[in-house]
Coordinates of C-alpha atoms in Angstrom, one line a residue:
Chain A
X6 CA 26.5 34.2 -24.0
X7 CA 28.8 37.1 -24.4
X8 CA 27.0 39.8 -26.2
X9 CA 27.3 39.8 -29.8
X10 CA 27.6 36.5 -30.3
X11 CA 25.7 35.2 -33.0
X12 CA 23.4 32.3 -32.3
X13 CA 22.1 29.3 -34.3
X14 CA 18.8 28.0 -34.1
X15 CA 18.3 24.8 -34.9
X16 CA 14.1 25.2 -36.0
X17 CA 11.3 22.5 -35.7
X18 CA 8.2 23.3 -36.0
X19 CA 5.8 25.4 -33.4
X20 CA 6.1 29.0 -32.0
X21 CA 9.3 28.2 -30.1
X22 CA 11.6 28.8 -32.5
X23 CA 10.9 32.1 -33.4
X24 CA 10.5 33.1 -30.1
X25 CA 13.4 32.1 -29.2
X26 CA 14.9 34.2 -32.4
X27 CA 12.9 37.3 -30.7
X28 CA 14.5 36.8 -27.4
X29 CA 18.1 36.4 -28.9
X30 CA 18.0 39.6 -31.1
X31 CA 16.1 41.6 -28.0
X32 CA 19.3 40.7 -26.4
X33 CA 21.9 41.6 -29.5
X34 CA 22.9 38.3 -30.5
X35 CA 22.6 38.2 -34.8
X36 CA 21.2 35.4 -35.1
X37 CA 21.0 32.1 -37.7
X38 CA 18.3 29.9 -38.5
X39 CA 18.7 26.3 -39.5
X40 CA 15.5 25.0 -40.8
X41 CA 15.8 21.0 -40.5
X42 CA 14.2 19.6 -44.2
X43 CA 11.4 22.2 -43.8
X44 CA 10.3 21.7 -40.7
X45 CA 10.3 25.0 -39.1
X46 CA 7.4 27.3 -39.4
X47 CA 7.6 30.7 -40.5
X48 CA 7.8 34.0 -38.6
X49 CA 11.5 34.6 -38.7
X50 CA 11.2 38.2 -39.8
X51 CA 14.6 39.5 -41.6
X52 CA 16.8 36.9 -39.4
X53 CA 18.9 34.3 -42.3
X54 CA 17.5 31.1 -42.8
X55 CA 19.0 28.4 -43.9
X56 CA 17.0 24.9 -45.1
X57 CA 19.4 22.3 -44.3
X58 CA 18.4 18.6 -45.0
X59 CA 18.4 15.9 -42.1
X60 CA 22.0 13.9 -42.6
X61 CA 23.9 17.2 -44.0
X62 CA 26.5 17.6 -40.9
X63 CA 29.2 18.7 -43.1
X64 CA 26.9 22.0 -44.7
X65 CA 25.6 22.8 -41.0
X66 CA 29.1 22.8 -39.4
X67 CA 30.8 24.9 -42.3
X68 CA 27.6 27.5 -42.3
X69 CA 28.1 27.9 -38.4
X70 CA 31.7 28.3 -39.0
X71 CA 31.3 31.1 -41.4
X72 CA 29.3 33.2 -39.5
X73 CA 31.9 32.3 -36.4
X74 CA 28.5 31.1 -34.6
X75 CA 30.0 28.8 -31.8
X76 CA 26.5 28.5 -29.6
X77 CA 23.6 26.8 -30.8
X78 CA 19.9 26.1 -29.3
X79 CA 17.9 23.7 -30.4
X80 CA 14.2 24.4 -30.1
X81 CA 10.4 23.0 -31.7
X82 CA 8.8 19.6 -32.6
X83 CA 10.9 17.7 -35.9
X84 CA 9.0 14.6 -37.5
X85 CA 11.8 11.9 -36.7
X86 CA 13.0 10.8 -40.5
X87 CA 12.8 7.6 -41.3
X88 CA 16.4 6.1 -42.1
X89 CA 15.9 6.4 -45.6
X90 CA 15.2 9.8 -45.4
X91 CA 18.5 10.9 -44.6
X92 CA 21.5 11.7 -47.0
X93 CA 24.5 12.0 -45.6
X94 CA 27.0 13.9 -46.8
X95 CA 30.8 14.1 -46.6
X96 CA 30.7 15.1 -43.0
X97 CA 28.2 13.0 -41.5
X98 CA 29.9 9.8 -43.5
X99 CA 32.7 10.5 -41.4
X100 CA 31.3 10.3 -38.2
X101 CA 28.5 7.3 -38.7
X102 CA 30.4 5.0 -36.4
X103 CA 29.9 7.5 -33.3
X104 CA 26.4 8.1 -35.2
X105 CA 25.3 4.7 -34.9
X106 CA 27.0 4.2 -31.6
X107 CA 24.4 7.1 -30.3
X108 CA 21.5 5.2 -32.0
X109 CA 22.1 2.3 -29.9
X110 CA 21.3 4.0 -27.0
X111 CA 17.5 5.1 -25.4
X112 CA 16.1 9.1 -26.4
X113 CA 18.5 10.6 -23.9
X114 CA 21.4 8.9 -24.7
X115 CA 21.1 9.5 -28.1
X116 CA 20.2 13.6 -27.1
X117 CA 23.2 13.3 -25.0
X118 CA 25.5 12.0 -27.6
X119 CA 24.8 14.6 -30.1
X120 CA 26.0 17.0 -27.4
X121 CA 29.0 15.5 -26.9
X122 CA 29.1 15.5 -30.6
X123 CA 29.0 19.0 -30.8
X124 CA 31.4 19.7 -28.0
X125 CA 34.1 18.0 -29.8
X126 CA 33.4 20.4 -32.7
X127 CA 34.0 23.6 -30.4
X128 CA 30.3 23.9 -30.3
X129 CA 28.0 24.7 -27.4
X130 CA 24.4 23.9 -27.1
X131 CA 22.5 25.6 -24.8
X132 CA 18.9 25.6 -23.4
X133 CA 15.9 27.4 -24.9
X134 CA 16.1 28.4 -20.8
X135 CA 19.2 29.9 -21.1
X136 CA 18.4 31.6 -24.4
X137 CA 14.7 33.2 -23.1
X138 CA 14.7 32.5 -19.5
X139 CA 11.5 34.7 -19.5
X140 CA 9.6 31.8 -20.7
X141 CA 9.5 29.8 -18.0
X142 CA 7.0 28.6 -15.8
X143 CA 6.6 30.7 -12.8
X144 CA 5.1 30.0 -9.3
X145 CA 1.5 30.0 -8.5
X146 CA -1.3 30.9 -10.8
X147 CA 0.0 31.5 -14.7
X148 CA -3.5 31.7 -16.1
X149 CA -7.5 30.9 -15.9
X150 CA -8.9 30.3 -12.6
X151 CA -7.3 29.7 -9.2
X152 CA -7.8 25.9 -8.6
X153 CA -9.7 24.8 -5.4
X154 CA -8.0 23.3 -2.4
X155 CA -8.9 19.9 -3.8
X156 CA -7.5 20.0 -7.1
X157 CA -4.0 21.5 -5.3
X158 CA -4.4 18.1 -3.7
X159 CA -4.4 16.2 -6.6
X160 CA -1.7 18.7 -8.6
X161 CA 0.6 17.3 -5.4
X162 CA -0.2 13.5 -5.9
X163 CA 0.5 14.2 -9.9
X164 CA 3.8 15.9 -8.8
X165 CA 4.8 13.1 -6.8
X166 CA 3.5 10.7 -9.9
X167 CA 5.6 12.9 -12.7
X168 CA 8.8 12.3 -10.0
X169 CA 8.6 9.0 -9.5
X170 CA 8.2 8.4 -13.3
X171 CA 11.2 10.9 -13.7
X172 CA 13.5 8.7 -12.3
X173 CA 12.6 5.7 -14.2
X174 CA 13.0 7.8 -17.2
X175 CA 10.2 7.7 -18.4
X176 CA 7.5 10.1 -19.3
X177 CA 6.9 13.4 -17.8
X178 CA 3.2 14.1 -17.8
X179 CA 0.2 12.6 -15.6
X180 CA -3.2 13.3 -15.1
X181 CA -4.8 13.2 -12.1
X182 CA -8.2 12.8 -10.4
X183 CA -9.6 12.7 -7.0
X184 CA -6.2 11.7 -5.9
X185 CA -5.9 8.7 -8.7
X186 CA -3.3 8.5 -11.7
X187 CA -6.0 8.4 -14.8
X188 CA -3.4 8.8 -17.8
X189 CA 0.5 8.6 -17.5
X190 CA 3.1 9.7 -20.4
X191 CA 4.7 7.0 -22.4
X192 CA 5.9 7.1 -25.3
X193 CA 2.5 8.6 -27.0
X194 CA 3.3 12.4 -25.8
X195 CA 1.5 14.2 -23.5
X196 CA -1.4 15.0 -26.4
X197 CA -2.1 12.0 -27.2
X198 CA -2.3 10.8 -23.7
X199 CA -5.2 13.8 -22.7
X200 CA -7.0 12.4 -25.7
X201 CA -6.8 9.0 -24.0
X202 CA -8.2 10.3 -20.4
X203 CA -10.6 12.1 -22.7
X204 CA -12.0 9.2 -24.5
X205 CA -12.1 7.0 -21.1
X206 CA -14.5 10.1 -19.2
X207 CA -16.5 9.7 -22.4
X208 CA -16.4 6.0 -22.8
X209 CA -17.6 6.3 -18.7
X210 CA -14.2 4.3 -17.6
X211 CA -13.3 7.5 -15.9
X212 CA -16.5 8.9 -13.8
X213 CA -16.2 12.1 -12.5
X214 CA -17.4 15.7 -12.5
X215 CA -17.2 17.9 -15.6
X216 CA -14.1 19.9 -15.2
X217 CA -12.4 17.4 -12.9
X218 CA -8.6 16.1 -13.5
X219 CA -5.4 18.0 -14.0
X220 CA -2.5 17.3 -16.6
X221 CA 1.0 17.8 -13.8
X222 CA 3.5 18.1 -16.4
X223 CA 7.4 18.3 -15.3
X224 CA 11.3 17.5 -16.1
X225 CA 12.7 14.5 -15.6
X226 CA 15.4 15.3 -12.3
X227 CA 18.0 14.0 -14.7
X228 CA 16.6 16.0 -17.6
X229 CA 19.3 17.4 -19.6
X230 CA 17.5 21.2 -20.6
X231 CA 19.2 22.1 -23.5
X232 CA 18.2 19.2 -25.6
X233 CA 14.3 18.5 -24.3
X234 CA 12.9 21.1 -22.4
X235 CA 9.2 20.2 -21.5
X236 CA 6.5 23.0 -23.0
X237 CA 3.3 23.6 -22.8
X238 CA 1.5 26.3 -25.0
X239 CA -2.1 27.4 -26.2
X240 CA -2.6 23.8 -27.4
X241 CA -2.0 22.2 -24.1
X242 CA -5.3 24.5 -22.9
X243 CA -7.4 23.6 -25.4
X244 CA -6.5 19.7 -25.5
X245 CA -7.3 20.0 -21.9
X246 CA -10.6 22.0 -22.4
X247 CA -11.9 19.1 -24.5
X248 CA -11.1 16.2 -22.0
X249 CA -12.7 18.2 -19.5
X250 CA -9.9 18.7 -17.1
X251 CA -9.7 21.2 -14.6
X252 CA -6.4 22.8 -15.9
X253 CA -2.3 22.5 -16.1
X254 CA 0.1 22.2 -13.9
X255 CA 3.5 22.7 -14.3
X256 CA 6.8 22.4 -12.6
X257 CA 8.0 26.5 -12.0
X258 CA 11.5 27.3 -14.3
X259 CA 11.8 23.9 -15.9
X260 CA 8.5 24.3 -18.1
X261 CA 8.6 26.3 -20.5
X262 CA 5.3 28.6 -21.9
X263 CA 5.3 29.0 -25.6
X264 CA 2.6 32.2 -27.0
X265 CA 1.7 33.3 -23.3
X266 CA -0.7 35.7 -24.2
X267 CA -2.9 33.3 -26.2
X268 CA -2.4 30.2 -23.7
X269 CA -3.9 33.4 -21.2
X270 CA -6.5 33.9 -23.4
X271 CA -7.8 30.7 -23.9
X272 CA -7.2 29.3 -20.1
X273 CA -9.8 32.5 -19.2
X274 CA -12.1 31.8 -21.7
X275 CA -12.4 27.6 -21.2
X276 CA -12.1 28.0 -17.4
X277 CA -9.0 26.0 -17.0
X278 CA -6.5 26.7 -15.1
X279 CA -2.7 26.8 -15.6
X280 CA -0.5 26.4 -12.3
X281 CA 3.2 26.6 -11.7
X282 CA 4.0 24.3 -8.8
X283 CA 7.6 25.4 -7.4
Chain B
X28 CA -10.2 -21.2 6.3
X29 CA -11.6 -24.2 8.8
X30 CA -11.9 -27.5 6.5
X31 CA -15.3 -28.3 5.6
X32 CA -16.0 -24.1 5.6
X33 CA -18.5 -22.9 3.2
X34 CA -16.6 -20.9 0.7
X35 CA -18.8 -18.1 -1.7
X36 CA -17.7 -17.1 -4.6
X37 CA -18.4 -13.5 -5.9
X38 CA -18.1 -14.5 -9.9
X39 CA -17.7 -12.0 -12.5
X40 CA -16.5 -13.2 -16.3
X41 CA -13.3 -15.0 -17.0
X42 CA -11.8 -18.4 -15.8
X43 CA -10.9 -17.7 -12.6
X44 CA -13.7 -17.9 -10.7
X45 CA -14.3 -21.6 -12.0
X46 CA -10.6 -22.0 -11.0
X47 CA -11.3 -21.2 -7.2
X48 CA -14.3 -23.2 -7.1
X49 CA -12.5 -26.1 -8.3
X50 CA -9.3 -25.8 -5.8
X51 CA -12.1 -25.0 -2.7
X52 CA -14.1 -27.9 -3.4
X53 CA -10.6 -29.9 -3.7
X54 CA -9.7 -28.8 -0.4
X55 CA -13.3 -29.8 1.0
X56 CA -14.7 -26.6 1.2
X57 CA -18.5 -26.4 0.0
X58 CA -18.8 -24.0 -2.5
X59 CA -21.8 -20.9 -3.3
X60 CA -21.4 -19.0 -6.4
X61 CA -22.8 -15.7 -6.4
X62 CA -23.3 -14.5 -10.1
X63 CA -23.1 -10.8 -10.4
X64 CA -26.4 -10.4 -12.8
X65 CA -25.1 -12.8 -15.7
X66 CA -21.3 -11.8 -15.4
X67 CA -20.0 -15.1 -15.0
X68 CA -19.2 -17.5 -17.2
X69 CA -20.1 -21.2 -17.1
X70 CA -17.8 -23.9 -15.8
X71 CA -19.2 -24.4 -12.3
X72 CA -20.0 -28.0 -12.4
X73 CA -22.0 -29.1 -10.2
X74 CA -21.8 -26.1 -8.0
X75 CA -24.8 -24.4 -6.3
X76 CA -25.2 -21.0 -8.8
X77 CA -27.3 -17.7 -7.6
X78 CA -27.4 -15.2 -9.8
X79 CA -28.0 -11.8 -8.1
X80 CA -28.4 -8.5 -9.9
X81 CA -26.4 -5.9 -8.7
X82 CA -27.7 -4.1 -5.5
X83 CA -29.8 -6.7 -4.4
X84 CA -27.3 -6.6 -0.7
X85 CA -30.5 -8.1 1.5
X86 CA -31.1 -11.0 -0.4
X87 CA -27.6 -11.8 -0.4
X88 CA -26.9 -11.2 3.4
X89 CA -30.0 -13.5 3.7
X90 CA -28.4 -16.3 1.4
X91 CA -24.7 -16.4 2.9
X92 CA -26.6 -16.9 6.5
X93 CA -29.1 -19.8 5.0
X94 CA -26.0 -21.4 4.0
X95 CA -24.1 -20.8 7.2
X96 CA -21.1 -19.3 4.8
X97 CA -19.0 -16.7 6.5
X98 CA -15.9 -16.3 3.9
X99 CA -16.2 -15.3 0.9
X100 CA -13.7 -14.7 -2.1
X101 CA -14.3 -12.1 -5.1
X102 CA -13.1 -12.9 -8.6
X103 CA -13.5 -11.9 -12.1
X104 CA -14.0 -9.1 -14.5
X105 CA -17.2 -6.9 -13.7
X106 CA -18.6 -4.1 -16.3
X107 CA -19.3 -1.7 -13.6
X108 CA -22.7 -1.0 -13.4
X109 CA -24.3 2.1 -14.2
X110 CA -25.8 3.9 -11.1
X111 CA -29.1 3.2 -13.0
X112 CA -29.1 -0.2 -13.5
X113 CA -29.0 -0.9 -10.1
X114 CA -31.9 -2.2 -7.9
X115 CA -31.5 -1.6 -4.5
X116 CA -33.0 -4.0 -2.3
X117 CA -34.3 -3.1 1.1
X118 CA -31.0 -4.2 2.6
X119 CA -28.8 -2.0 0.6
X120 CA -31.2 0.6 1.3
X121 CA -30.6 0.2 5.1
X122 CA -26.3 0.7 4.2
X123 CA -27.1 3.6 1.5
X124 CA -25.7 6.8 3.2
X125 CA -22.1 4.2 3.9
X126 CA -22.4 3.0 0.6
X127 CA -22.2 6.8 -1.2
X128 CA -19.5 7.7 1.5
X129 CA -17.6 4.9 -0.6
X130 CA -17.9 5.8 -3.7
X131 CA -17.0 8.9 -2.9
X132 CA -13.9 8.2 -3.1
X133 CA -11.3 6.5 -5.4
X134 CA -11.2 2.7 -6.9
X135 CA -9.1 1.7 -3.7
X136 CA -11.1 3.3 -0.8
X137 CA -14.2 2.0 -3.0
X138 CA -12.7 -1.7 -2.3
X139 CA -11.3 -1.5 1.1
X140 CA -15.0 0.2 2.0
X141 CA -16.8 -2.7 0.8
X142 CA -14.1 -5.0 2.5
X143 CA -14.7 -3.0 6.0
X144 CA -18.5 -3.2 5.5
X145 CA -18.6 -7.1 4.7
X146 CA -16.7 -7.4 8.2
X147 CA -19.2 -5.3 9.8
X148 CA -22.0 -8.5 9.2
X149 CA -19.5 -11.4 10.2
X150 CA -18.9 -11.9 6.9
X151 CA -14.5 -12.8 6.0
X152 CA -13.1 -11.2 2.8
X153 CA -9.8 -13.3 1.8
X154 CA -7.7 -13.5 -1.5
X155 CA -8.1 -15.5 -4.4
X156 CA -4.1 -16.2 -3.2
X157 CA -5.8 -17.2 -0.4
X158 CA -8.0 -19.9 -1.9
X159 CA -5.7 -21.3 -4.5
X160 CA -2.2 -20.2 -3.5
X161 CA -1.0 -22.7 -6.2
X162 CA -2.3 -19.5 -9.1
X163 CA 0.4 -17.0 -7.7
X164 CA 3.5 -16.8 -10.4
X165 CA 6.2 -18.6 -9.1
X166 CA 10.1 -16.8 -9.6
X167 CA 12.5 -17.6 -12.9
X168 CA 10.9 -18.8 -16.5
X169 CA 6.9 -20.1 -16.5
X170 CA 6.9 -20.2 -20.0
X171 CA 7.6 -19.9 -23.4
X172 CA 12.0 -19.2 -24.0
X173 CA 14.1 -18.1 -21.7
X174 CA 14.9 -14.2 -21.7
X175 CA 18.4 -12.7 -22.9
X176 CA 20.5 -10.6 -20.5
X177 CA 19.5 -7.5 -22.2
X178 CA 15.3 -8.5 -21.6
X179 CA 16.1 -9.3 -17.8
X180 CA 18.1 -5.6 -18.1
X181 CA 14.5 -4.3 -19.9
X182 CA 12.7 -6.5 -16.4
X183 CA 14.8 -4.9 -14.1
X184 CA 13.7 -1.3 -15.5
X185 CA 9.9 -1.9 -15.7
X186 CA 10.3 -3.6 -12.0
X187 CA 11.3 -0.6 -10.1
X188 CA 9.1 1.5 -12.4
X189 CA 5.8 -0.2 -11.3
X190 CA 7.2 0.1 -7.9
X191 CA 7.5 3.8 -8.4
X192 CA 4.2 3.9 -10.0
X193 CA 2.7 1.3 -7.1
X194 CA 3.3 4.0 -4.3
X195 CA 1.4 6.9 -6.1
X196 CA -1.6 4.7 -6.7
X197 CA -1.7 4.7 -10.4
X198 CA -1.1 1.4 -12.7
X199 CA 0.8 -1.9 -12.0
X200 CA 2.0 -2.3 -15.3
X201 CA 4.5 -0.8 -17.6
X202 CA 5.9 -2.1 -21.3
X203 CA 9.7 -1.4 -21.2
X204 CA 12.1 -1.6 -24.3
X205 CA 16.0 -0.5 -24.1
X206 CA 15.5 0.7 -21.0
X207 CA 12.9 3.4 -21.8
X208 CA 9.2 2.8 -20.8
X209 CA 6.7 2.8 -24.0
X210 CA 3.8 2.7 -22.3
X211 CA 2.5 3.0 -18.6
X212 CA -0.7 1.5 -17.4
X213 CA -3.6 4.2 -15.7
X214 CA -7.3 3.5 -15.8
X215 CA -7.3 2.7 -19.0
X216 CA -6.4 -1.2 -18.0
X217 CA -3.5 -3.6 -19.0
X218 CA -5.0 -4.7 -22.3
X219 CA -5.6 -1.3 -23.9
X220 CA -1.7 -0.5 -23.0
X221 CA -0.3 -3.0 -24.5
X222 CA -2.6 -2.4 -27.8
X223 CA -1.2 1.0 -27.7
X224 CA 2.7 -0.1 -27.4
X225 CA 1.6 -2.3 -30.6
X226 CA 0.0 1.1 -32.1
X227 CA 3.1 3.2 -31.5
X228 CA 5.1 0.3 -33.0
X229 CA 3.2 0.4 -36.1
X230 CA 3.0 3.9 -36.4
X231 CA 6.8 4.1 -36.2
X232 CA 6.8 6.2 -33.0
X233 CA 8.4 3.0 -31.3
X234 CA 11.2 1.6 -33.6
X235 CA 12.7 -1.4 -32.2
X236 CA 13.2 -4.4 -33.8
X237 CA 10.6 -7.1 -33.6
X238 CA 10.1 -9.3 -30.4
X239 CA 11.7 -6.7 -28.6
X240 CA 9.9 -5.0 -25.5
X241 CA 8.7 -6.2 -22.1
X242 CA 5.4 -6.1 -20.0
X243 CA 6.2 -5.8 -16.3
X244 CA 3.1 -6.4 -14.3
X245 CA 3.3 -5.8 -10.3
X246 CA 1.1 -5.5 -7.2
X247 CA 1.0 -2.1 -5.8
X248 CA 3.1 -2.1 -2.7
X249 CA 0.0 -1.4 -0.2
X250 CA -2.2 -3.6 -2.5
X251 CA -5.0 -5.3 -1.1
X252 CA -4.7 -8.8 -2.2
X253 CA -8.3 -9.8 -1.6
X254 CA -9.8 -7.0 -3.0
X255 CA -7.6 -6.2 -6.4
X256 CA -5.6 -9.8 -7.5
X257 CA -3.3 -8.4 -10.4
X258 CA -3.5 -11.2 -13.2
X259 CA -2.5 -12.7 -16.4
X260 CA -3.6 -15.1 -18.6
X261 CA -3.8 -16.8 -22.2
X262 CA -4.8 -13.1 -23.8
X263 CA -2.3 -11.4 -21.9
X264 CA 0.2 -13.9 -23.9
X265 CA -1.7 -13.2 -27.3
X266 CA -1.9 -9.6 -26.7
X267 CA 1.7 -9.0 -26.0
X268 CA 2.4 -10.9 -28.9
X269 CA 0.0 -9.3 -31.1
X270 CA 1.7 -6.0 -30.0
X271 CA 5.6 -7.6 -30.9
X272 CA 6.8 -7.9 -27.2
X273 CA 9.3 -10.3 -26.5
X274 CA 7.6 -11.3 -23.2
X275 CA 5.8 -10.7 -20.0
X276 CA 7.3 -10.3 -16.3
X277 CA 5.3 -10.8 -13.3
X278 CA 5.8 -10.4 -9.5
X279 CA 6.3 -13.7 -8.2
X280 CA 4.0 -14.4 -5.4
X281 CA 1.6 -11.5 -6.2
X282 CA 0.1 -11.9 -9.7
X283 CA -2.1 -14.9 -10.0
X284 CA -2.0 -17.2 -13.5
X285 CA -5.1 -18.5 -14.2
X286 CA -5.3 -20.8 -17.5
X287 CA -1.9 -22.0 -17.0
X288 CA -1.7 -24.8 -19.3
X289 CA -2.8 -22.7 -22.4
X290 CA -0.9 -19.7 -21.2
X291 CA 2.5 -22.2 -21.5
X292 CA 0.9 -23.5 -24.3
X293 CA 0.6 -20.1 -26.4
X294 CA 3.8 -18.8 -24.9
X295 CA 5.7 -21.5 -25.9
X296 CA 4.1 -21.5 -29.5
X297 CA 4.1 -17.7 -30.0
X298 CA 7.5 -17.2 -28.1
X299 CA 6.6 -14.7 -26.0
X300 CA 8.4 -15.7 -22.9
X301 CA 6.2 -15.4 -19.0
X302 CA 9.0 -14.8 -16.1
X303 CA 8.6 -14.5 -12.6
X304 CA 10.3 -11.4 -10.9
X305 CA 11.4 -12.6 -7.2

């Protein structure tokens, strides 16, 4: 991004959004929030936001034209609206046929489509990555305690796992124990599936240790990082904490940490560790 | 197996050890059924029952050698013991310090450590493929309709993902839809993913339209086949239809059908179609 240029943020909910905002202005980039239907959280300091509902596509390309914003990041958790939820106006009416075409497809054809979308508009979406690169996973130990020789063993088997999966597109998070997949990412998310492995060590389906288990989280290899970069933050530890896993491990520079200091803080106090596999 | 060859049968719930009793004693073999403290079901006939509880190794030993039986098959659902409930006679005394170097390790080594220690006293682990090779899922349609280009597509998807999954030791199953996997199968079991595909259908967090979505159930690739039979049945059909899928794909020739009649039956009522992946 040439410095300068302003920058639209396209705002869910969580921390990432406003981190992202941070990083942008740290860097000189003015920057523009668009808040989908109230979804974004607060903590945007002075930047502009704007509250644009889901459907208006003809409002959200004439505000980014006004403030000659030409890049765009996309960044935080929306609630997927139900069809009815969305009003289209002028703009979107005109381009439901390529809409629904992008519907058709899976998640990551329908991410990829909205890129291409936006490329025909002169616009440019780029990664959270690209925006705060600083907010990557690195190498080696990110936080809590440095895992044993045997959960490194299993952190390679969930590695292996997550790639395998990755390929098949499909989800992008495992847990692993004593060498043995306990819990892999469908279509629940990667909370809801350390709640499962926590309900089967309680339920005694899964016997083991306390503090046994890790969560390997990674990117798909074909994973497009602008639209669906995986994250883990503070909530990751404590979910974790309470299904009695050992700690995280993530892929190094294609996870992303949101609120390091706290995810720090907690992985110290719990006892689980977070890892950056590279 | 010689003809006339005593055959025991290691019975936990569930038709299929009934099943193997019937096609050993069909192909002359006398048959022993070894109860696994009240697991199994009835439905022996007039088969010779002995139900052992769990851990009595010595008096088992002592009644395979009284009834000059050397093979034996394991089949049916076990609630896995807890470490408390079981009695050790004094000839699982004697095998103690092998028997806690098993379970040492994961649900594999577990099996093919019981399997090595059986061969240790004569004694001939085979398949329940083995016994009734008739049970294994043939290729094409087995029941219910026949599936639409786009489900084979869906097939195709959830076929080289269990493969994937297969060589990293975690589930055989996966529910695809679209291309995308909705659920993948860890400890948790085949039943519980498929009621959790149906949850995330009903939550909204899987939109499809109805009777869309396939189960693909495989054999790991290094699978031991008399150890760990992967297998489906009349629930498997109700569940997958309780949850909306369209149908369920097995790998010929590795995944063993027990209940066949009623599982055409509710297929072909219910319209979930079964299909045998070649």
């Amino acid at each position: 991004m040439r410095r300068e240029e302003p920058l639209a943020i396209v705002a869910g909910s969580g921390a990432l959004p406003a981190l992202l905002a941070q990083a942008a202005q740290e860097t000189g980039h003015p920057v523009v929030i668009v808040d989908l239907d109230g979804e974004a959280d607060a903590g945007f300091g002075r930047c502009e936001v704007h509250t644009l509902r889901y459907g208006e596509v003809g409002r959200f390309l004439k505000l980014l034209e006004a403030r000659d914003c030409r890049t765009l990041v996309m960044a935080g958790g929306i609630t997927r609206p139900s069809i009815a939820a969305i009003r289209p106006d002028w703009g979107a009416v005109k381009l439901m046929p390529r809409v629904a075409r992008i519907l058709m497809g899976g998640d990551d054809s329908l991410l990829r489509g909205v890129a291409n979308l936006l490329d025909e508009h002169g616009l440019r979406l780029v990664s959270p990555l690209d925006v705060a690169p600083h907010l990557a996973a690195p190498g080696g130990l990110i936080a809590g305690p440095e895992p044993s020789a045997r959960l490194l063993a299993d952190i390679d088997v969930g590695r292996r796992t997550a790639l395998a999966l990755g390929d098949t597109d499909a989800g992008q998070a495992v847990i692993v124990d004593a060498g043995r997949a306990i819990a892999l990412e469908g279509l629940e998310g990667t909370d809801a599936m350390i709640a499962r492995a926590g309900a089967l060590r309680t339920d005694g389906r899964w016997r083991s240790p306390p503090r046994s288990g890790v969560l390997v989280k990674a990117a798909k290899p074909s994973q497009d990082m602008r639209l669906d970069v995986p994250t883990i933050g503070p909530d990751t530890v404590l979910a974790a904490h309470a299904a009695g896993l050992a700690g995280i491990a993530v892929q190094a520079g294609r996870v992303l940490l949101v609120e390091r200091d706290r995810l720090e803080g907690l992985a110290a106090e719990r006892g689980v560790f977070v890892w950056g596999v590279s």
